mmCIF file of C-alpha atoms in Angstrom:
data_model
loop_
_atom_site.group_PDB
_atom_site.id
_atom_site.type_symbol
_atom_site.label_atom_id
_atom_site.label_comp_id
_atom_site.label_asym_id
_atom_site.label_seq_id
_atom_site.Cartn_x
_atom_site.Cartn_y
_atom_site.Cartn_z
ATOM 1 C CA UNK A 19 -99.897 76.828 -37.683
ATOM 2 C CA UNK A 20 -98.003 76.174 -34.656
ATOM 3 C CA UNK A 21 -99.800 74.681 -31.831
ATOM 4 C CA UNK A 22 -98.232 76.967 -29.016
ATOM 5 C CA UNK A 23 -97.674 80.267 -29.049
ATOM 6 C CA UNK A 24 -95.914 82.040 -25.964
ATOM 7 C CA UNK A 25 -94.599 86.023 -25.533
ATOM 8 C CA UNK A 26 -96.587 87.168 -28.615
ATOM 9 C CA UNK A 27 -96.880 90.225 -27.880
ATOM 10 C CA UNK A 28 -94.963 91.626 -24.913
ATOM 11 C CA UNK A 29 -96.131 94.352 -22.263
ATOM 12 C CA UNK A 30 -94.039 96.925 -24.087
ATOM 13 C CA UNK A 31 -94.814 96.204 -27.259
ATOM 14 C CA UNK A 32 -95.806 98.730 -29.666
ATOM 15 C CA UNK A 33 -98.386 96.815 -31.594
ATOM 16 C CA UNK A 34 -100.342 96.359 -28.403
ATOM 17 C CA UNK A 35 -101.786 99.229 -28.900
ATOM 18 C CA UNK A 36 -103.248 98.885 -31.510
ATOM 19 C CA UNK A 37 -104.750 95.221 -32.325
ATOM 20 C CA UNK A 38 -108.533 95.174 -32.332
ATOM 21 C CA UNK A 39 -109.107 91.780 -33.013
ATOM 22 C CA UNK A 40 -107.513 88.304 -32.814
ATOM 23 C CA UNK A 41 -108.664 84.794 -34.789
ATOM 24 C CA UNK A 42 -106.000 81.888 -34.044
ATOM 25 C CA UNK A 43 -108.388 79.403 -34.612
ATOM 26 C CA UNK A 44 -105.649 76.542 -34.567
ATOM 27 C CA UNK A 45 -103.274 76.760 -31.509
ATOM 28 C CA UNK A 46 -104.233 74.454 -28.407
ATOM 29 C CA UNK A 47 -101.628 76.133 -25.673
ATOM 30 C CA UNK A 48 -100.497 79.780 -24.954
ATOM 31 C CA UNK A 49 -97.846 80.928 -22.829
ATOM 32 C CA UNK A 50 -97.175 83.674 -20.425
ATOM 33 C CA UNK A 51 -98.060 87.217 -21.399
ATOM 34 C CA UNK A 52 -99.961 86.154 -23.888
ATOM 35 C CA UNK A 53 -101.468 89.742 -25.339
ATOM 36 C CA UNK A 54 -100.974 91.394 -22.185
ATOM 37 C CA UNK A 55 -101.952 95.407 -22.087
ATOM 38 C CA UNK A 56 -103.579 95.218 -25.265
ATOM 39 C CA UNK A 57 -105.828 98.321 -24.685
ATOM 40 C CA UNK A 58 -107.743 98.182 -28.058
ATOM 41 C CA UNK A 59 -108.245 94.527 -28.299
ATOM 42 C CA UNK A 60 -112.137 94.104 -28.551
ATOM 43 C CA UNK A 61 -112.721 90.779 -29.713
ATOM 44 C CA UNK A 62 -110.573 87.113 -29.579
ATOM 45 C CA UNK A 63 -111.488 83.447 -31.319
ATOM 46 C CA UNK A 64 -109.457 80.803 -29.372
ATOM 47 C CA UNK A 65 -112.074 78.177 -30.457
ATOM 48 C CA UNK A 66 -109.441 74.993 -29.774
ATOM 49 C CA UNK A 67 -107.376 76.799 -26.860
ATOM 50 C CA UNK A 68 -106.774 74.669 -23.891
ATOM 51 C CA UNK A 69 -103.432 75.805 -21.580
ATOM 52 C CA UNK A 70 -103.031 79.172 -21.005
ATOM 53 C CA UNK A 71 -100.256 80.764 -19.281
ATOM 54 C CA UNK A 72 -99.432 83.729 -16.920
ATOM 55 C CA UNK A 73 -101.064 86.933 -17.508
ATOM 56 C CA UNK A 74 -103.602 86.283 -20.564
ATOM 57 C CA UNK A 75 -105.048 89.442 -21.706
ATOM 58 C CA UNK A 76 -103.871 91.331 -18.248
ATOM 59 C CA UNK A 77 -104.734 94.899 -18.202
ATOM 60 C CA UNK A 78 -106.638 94.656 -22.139
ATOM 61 C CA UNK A 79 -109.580 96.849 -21.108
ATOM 62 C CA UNK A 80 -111.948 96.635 -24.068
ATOM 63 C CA UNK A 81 -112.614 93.288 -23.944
ATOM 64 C CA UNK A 82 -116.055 92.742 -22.991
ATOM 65 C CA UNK A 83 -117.011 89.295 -23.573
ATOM 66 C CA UNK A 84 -114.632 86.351 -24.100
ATOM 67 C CA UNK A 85 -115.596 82.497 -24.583
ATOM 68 C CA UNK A 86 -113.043 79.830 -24.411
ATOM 69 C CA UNK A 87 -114.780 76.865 -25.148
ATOM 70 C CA UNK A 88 -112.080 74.480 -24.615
ATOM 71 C CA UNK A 89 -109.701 75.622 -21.963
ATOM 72 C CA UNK A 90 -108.906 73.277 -18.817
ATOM 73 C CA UNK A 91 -106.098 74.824 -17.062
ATOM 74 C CA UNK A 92 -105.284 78.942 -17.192
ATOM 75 C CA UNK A 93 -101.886 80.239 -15.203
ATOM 76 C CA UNK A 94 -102.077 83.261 -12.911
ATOM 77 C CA UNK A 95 -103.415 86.707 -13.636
ATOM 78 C CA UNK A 96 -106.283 85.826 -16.011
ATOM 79 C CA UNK A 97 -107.743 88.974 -17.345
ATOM 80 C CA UNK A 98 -106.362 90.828 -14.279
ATOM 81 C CA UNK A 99 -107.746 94.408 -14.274
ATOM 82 C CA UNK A 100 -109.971 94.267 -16.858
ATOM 83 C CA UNK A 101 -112.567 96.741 -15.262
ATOM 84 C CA UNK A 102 -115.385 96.240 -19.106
ATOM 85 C CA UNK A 103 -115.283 92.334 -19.095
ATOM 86 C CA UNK A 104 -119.100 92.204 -18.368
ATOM 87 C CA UNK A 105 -119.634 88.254 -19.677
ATOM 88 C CA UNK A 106 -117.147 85.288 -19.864
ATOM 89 C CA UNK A 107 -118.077 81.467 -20.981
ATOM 90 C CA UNK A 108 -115.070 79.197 -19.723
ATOM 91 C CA UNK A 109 -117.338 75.260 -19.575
ATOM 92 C CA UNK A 110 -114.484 73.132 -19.242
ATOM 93 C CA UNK A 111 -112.185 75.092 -17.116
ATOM 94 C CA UNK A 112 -110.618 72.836 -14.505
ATOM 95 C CA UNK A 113 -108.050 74.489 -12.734
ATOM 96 C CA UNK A 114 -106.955 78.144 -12.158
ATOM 97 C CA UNK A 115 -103.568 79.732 -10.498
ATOM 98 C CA UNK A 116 -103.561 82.968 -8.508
ATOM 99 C CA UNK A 117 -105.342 86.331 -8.799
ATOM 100 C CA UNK A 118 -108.121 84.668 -11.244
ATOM 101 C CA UNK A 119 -110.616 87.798 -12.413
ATOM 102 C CA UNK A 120 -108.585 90.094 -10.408
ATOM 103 C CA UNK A 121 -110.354 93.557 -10.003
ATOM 104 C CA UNK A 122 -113.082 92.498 -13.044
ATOM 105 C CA UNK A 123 -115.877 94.917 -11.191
ATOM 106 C CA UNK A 124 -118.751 94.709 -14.889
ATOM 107 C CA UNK A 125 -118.856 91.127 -14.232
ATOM 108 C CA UNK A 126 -122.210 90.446 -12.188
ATOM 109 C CA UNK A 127 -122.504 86.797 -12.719
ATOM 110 C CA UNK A 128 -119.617 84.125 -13.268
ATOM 111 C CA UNK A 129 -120.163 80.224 -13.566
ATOM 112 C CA UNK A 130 -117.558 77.747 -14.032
ATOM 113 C CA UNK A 131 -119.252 73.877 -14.460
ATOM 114 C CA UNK A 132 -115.831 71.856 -14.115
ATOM 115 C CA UNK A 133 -113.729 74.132 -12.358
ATOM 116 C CA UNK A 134 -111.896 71.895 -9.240
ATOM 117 C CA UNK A 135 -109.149 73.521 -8.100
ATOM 118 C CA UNK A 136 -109.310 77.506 -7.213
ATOM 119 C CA UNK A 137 -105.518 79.233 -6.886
ATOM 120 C CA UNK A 138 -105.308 82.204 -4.404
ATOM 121 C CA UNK A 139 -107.000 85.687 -4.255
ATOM 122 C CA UNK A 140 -110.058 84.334 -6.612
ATOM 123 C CA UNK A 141 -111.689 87.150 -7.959
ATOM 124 C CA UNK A 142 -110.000 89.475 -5.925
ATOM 125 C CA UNK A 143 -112.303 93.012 -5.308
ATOM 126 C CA UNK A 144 -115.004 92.156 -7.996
ATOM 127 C CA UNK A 145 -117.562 94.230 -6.040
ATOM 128 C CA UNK A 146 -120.346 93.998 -9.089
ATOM 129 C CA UNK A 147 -120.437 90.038 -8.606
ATOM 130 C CA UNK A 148 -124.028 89.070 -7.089
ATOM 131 C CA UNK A 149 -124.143 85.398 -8.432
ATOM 132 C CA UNK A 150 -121.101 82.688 -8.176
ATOM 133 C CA UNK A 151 -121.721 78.845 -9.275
ATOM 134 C CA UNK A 152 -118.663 76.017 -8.683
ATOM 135 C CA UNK A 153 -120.500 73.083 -8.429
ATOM 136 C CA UNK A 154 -117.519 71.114 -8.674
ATOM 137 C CA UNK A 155 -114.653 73.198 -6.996
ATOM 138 C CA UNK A 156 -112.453 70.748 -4.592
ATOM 139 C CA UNK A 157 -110.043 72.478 -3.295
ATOM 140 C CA UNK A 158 -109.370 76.530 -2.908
ATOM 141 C CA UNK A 159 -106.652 78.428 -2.186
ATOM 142 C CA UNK A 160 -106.284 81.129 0.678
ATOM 143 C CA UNK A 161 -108.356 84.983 0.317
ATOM 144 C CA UNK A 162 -111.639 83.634 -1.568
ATOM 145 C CA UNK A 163 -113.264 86.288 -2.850
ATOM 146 C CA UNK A 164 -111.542 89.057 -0.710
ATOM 147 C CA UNK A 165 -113.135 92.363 -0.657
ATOM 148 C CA UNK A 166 -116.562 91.051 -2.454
ATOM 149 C CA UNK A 167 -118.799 92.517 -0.704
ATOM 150 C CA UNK A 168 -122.011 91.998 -2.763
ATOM 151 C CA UNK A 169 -122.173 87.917 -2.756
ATOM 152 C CA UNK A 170 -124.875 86.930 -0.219
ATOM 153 C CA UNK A 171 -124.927 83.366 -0.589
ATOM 154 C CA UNK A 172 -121.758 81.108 -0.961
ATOM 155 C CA UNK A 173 -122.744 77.650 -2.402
ATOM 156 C CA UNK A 174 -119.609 74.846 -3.163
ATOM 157 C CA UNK A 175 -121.335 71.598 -2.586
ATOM 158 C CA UNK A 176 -118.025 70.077 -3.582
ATOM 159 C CA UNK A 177 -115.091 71.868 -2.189
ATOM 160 C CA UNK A 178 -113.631 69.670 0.496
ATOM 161 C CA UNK A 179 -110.248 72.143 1.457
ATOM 162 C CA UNK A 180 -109.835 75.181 1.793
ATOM 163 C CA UNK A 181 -106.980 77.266 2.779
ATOM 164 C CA UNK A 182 -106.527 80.051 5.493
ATOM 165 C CA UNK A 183 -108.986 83.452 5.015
ATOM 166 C CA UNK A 184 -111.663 81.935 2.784
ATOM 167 C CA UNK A 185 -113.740 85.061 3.492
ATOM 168 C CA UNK A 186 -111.719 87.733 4.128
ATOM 169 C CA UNK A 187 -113.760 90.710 4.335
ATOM 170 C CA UNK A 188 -116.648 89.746 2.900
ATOM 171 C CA UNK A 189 -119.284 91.755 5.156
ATOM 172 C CA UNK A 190 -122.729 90.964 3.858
ATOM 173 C CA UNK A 191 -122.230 87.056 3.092
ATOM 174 C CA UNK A 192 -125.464 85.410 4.620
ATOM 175 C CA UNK A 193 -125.327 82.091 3.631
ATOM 176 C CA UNK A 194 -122.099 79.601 3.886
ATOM 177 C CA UNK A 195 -122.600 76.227 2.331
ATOM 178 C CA UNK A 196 -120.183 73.475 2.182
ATOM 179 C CA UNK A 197 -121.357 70.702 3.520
ATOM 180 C CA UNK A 198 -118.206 68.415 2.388
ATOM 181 C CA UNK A 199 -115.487 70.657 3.256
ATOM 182 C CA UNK A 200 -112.862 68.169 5.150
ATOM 183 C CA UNK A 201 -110.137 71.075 6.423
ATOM 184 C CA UNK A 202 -110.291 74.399 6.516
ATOM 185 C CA UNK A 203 -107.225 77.187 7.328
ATOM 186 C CA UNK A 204 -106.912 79.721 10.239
ATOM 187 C CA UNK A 205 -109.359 83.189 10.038
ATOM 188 C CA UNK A 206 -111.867 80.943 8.187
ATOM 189 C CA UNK A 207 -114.271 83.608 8.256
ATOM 190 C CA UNK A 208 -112.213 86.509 8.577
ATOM 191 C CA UNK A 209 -114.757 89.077 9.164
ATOM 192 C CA UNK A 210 -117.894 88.080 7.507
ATOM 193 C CA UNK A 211 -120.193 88.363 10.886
ATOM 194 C CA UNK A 212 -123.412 88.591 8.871
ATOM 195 C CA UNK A 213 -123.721 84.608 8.551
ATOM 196 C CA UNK A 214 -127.117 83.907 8.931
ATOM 197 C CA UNK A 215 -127.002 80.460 7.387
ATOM 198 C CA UNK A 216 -123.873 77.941 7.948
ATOM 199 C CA UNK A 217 -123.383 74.427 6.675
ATOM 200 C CA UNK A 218 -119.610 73.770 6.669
ATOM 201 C CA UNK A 219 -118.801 69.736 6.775
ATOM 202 C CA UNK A 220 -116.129 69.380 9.532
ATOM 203 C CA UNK A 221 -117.479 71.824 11.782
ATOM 204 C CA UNK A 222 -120.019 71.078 14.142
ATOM 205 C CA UNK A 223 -122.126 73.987 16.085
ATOM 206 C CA UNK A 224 -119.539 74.667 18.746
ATOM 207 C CA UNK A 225 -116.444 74.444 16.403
ATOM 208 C CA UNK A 226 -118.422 77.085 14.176
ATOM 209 C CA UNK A 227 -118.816 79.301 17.371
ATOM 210 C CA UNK A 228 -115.242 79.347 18.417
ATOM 211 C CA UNK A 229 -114.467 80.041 14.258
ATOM 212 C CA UNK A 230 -116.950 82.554 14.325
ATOM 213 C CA UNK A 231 -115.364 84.018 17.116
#
């Protein structure tokens, strides 16, 4: 078995249509496109997967669960619009590109141990999401979370950058914690203006007022 496996099956590829399930219980690295709009795929086994490309399982919406117990780094458009993905398991996952979870609105609860670096548009419009833990996340890219508007509390004891719109309309956030953050972009808060709570490292009171304004 080969240990990397890229353009397996294509957008516009008949068979797409009709795998169910997938067991590749050998290959450590998959490339871009990866079984992309594979609308019947169900279940996957990637037990010893750890790169993953562009557009992994994009727009395959009968997955429900997936665990990928030894990925560090996935590409852009992980599992974008897959509206029945209601658990994933990802415990080594250290860095993500762009549009991660994009428009994924089943899942309700997503925790990443390792994760450091966060690409942009980070679960982009996941509206069922009421629980988010990134210990470890260092740095994040620009439109965190944007159009979430069902996480309260926003904890990344970690993250010490973060790019320009962190919260872009994010409406009912209440509490902002990030007590080592060492630069942050323009429209920090965008228009979250339910903050109740705020703990954000290089900001004192009055820098947080002007932000806020």
């Amino acid at each position: 078995t080969h240990n990397y496996i890229t353009y397996m099956m294509r957008e516009k590829n008949s068979m797409n249509k009709k795998i169910e399930n997938i067991d590749i219980p050998n290959v450590k690295e998959l490339g871009d496109n990866f079984l992309k709009s594979c609308y019947k795929l169900k279940s996957i086994n990637l037990p010893n997967v750890v790169e993953i490309g562009d557009n992994f399982l994009s727009h395959s919406i009968d997955i429900t669960e997936i665990d990928l117990p030894k990925v560090k780094n996935i590409g852009n458009n992980f599992m974008f619009h897959n509206k029945r993905l209601t658990k994933i398991t990802v415990p080594n996952l250290i860095k993500v590109g762009n549009s991660f979870l994009h428009l994924n609105t089943f899942l309700k609860r997503i925790n990443l141990p390792s994760i450091e670096i966060i690409g942009n548009r980070f679960l982009f419009n996941n509206n069922g999401l009421v629980e988010l833990i990134l210990p470890n996340a260092k740095t994040i890219g620009n439109y965190f979370m944007p159009y979430n508007n069902t996480i309260k509390k926003i904890y990344l004891p970690e993250t010490e950058n973060i790019s320009y719109e962190f919260l872009n309309d994010n409406k009912v956030v209440e509490v902002v914690y990030i007590p080592n953050a060492k630069s942050i972009g323009e429209n920090f808060l965008g228009s979250a203006n339910n903050i109740k709570e705020f703990n954000v490292g290089c900001l004192n009171d009055e820098e947080y007022i002007k932000v806020k304004k």
